[in-house]
Short mmCIF file of C-alpha atoms in Angstrom, two decimals:
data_model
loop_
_atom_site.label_atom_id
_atom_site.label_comp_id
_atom_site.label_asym_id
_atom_site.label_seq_id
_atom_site.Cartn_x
_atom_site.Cartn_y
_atom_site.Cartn_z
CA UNK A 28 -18.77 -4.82 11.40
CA UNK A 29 -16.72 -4.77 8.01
CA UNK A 30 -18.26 -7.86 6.77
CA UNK A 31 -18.65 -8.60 3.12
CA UNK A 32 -20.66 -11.96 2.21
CA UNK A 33 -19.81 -13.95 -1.11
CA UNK A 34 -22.13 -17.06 -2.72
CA UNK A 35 -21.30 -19.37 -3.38
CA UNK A 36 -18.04 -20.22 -1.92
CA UNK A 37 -17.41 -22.59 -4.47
CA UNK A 38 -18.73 -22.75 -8.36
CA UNK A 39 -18.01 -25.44 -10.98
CA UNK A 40 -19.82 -24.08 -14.36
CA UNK A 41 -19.24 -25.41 -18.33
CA UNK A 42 -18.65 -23.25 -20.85
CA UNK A 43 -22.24 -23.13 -22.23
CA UNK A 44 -24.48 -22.55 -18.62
CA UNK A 45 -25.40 -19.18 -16.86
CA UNK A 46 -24.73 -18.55 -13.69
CA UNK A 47 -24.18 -15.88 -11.31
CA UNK A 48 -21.81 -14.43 -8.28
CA UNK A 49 -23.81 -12.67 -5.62
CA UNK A 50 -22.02 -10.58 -3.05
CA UNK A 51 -23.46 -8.39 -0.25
CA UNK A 52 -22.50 -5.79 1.88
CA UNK A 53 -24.51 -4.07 5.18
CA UNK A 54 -21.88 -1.22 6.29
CA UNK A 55 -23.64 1.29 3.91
CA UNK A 56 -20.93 1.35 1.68
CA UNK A 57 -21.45 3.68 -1.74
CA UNK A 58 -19.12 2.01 -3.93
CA UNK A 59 -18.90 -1.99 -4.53
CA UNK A 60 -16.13 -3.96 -6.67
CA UNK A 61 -15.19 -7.17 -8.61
CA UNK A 62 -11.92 -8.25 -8.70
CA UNK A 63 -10.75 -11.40 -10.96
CA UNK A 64 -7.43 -13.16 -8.96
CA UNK A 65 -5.65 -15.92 -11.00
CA UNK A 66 -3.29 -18.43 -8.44
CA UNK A 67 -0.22 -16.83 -7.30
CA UNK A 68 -1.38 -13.18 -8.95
CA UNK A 69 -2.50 -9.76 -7.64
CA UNK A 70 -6.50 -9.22 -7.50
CA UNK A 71 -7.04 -7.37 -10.68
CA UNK A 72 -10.15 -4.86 -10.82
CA UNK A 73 -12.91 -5.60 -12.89
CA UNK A 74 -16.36 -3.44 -12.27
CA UNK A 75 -16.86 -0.63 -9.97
CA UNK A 76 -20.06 0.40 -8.79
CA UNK A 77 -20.48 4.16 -7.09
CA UNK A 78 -23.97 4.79 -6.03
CA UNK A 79 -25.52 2.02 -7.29
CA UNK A 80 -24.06 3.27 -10.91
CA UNK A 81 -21.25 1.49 -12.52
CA UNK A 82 -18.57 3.89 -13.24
CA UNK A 83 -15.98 1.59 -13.70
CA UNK A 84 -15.61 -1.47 -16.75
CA UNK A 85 -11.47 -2.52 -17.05
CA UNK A 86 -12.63 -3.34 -20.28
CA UNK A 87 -13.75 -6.55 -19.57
CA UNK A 88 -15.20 -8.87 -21.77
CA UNK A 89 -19.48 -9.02 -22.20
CA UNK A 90 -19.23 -12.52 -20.81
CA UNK A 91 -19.13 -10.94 -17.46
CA UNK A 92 -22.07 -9.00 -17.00
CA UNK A 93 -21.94 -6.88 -13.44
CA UNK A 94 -25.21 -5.61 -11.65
CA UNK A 95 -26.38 -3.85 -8.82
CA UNK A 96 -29.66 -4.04 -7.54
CA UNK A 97 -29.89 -2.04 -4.65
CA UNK A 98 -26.96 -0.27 -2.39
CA UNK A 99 -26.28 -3.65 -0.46
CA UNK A 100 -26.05 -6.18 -3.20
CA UNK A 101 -23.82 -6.74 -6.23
CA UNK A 102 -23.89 -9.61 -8.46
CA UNK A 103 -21.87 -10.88 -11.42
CA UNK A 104 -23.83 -12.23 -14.19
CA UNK A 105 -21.76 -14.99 -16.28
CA UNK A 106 -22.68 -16.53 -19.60
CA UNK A 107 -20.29 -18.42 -22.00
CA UNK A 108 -17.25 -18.52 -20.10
CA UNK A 109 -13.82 -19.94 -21.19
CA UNK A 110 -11.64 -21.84 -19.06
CA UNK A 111 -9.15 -19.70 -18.87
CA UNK A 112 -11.95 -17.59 -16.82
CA UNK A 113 -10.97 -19.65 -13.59
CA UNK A 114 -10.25 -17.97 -10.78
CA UNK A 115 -10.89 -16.65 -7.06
CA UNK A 116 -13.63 -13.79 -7.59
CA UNK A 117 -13.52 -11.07 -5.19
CA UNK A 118 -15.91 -8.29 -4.19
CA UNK A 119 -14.77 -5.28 -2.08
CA UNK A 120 -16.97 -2.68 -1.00
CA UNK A 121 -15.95 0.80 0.69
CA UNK A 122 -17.22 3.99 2.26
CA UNK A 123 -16.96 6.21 -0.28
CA UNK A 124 -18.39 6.36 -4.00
CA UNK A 125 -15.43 5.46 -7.03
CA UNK A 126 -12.99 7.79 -7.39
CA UNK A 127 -11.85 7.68 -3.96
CA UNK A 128 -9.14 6.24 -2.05
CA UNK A 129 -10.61 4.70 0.75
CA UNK A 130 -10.09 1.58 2.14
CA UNK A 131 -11.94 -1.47 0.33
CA UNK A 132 -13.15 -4.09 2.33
CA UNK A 133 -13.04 -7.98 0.98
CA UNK A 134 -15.42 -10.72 1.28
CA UNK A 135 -14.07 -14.28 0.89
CA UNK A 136 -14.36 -14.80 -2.82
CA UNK A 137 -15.98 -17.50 -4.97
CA UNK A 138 -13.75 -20.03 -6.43
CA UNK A 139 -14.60 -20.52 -10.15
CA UNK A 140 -14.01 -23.12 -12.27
CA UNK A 141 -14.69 -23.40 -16.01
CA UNK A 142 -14.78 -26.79 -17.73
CA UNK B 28 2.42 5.51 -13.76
CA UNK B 29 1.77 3.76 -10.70
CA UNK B 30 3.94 0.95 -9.62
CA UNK B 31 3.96 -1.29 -6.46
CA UNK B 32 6.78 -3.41 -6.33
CA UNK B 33 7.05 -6.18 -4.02
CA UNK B 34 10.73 -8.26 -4.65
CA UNK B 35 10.31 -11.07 -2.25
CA UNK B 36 8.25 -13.31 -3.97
CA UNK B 37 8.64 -15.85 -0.69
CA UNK B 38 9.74 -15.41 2.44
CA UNK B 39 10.47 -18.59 5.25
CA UNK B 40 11.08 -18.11 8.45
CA UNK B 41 11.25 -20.02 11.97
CA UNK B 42 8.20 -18.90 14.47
CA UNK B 43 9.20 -16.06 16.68
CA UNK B 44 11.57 -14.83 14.52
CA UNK B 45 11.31 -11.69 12.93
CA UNK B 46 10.56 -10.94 9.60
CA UNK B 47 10.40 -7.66 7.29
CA UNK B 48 8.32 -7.48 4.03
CA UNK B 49 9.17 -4.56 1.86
CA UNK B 50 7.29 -2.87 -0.65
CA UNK B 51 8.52 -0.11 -2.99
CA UNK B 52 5.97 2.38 -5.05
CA UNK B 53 6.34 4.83 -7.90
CA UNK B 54 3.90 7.42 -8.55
CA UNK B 55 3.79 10.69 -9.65
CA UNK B 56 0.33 12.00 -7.65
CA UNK B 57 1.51 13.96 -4.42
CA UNK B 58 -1.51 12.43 -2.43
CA UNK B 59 -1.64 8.86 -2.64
CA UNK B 60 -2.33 6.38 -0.25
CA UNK B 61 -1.15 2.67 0.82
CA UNK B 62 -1.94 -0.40 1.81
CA UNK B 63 -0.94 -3.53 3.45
CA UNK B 64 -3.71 -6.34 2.94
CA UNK B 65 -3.32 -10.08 4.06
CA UNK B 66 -4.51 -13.38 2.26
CA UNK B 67 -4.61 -16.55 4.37
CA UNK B 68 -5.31 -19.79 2.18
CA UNK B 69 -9.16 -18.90 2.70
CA UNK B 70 -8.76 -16.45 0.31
CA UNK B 71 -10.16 -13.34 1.98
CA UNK B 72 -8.14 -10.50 1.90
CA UNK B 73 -7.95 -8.92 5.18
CA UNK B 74 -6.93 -5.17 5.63
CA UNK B 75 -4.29 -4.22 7.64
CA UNK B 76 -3.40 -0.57 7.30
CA UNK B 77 -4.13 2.73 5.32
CA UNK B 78 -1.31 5.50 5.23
CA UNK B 79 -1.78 8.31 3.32
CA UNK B 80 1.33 10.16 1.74
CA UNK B 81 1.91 13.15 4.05
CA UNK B 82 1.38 10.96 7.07
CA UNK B 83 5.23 9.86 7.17
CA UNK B 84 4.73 8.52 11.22
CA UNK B 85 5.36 5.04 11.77
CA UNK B 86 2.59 3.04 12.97
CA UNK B 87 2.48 -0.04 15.90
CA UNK B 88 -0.50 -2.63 16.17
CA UNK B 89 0.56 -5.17 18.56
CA UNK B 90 3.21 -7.66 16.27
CA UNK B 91 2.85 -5.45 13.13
CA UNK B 92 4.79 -2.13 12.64
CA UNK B 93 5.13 -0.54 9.35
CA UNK B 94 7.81 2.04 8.15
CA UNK B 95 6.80 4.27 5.52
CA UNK B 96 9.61 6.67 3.57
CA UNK B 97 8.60 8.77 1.12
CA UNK B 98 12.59 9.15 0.60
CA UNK B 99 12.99 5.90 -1.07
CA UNK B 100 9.49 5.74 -1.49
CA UNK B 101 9.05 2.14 0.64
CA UNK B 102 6.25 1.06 3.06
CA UNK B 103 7.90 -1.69 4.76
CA UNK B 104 6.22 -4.07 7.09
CA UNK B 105 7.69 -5.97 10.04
CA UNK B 106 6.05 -8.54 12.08
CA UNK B 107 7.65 -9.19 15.24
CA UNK B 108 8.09 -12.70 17.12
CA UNK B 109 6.47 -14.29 14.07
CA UNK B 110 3.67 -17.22 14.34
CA UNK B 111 2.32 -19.80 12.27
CA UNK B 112 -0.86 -18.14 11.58
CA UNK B 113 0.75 -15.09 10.24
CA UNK B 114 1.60 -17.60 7.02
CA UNK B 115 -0.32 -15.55 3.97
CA UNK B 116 -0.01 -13.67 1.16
CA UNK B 117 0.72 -10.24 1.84
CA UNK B 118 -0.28 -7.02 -0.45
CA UNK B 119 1.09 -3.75 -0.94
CA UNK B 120 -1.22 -1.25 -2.68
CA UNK B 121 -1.35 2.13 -3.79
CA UNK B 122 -4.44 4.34 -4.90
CA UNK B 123 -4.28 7.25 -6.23
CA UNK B 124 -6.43 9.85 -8.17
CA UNK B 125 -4.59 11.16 -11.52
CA UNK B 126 -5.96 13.00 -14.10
CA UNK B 127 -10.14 12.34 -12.35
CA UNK B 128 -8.89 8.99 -13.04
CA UNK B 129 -8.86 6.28 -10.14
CA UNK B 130 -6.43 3.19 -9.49
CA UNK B 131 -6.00 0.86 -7.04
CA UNK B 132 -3.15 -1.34 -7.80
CA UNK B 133 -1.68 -4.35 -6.14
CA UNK B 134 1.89 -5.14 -5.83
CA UNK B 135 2.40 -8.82 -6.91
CA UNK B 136 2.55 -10.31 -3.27
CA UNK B 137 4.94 -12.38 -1.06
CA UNK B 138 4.14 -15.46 0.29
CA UNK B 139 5.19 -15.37 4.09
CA UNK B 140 5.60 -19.02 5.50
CA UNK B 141 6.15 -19.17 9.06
CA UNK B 142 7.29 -22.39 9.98
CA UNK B 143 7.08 -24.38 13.84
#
């Protein structure tokens, strides 16, 4: 089963609320991701979590605020988000801690929009 | 640095025909490894294959084959007898370890519409 679960499917959010992207994995996978994907672009990598650590922040802004509660779960805090901060939100999850090359699984991503 | 290079921003083609996606990589590591992913309109992106860089053989899975040269440093994939369901986005990655530092990067994509 390489099943990664993403909610909500669907978000519609204004600039001032908090909200958050919850995403959860049951393989036993070490290492957990976000990945931002405008329309018609490449998934770009946002957080990476190794061992319930994050060891990876593409310098992303403090808007997005990543956590990860236990092994299985990773959420995506967001406060005071700009429009422009609409897009398909992905998590992956894989085997191995960061710093590996293994193969990252994908749930179905939540489709954000910012008015 | 890393690059994955995908030229064919859209590809159209006539079910059951053919069809070859390429992909093209730079990197200086000596052990990398690639990817092919696929992303229907749902969104998820589904893996496909892993190859890692001293693993030149060319791999079969049913309609999918994939031809990787370290050469001309390409990791083509061909579907054969094409379908309307294989219509997606389709993703060429590299990751790599340089320097303790990791990357995953994503070629930029191409659209495959198969058409009835």
């Amino acid at each position: 089963d390489t099943e990664v679960t993403q909610t909500p499917k669907h978000l519609v959010m204004g600039m001032t609320n908090k909200k958050s992207l919850k995403c959860e994995q049951h393989m036993g996978h070490r290492a957990m991701y976000w990945y931002k994907q405008k329309a018609k672009k490449p998934p770009e990598l946002m957080f990476v979590y190794s061992y319930e650590k994050l060891s990876i922040n593409e310098s992303v802004p403090s808007r997005f605020s990543p956590e990860c509660p236990n092994s299985s779960l990773l959420n995506l805090h967001l406060h005071a988000l700009q429009p422009e901060d609409s897009a398909l939100y992905l998590c992956a999850s894989s085997q191995e801690g960061s710093g590996s090359t293994d193969t990252q699984y994908f749930g179905p991503g939540t489709r954000l929009t910012v008015l | 640095a890393q690059k994955v290079t995908q030229a064919q921003t859209e590809i159209s083609v006539v079910e059951k025909e053919d069809v070859t996606l390429d992909c093209v990589y730079e990197t200086r590591d000596t052990t990398y490894y690639l990817f092919w992913y696929k992303q229907p309109p749902s969104g998820e992106l589904v893996f496909l294959i892993r190859r890692n860089s001293f693993d030149e053989q060319n791999e079969i899975s049913g309609r999918y084959s994939w031809n990787f040269q370290k050469s001309t440093s390409s990791f083509n994939f061909t579907i054969t007898a094409s379908q309307v369901v294989d219509s997606a986005v389709y993703f060429c990655a590299l990751s790599a370890i340089t320097s303790g530092t990791y990357k995953y990067i994503f070629g930029t994509g191409t659209r495959l519409k198969v058409l009835a």
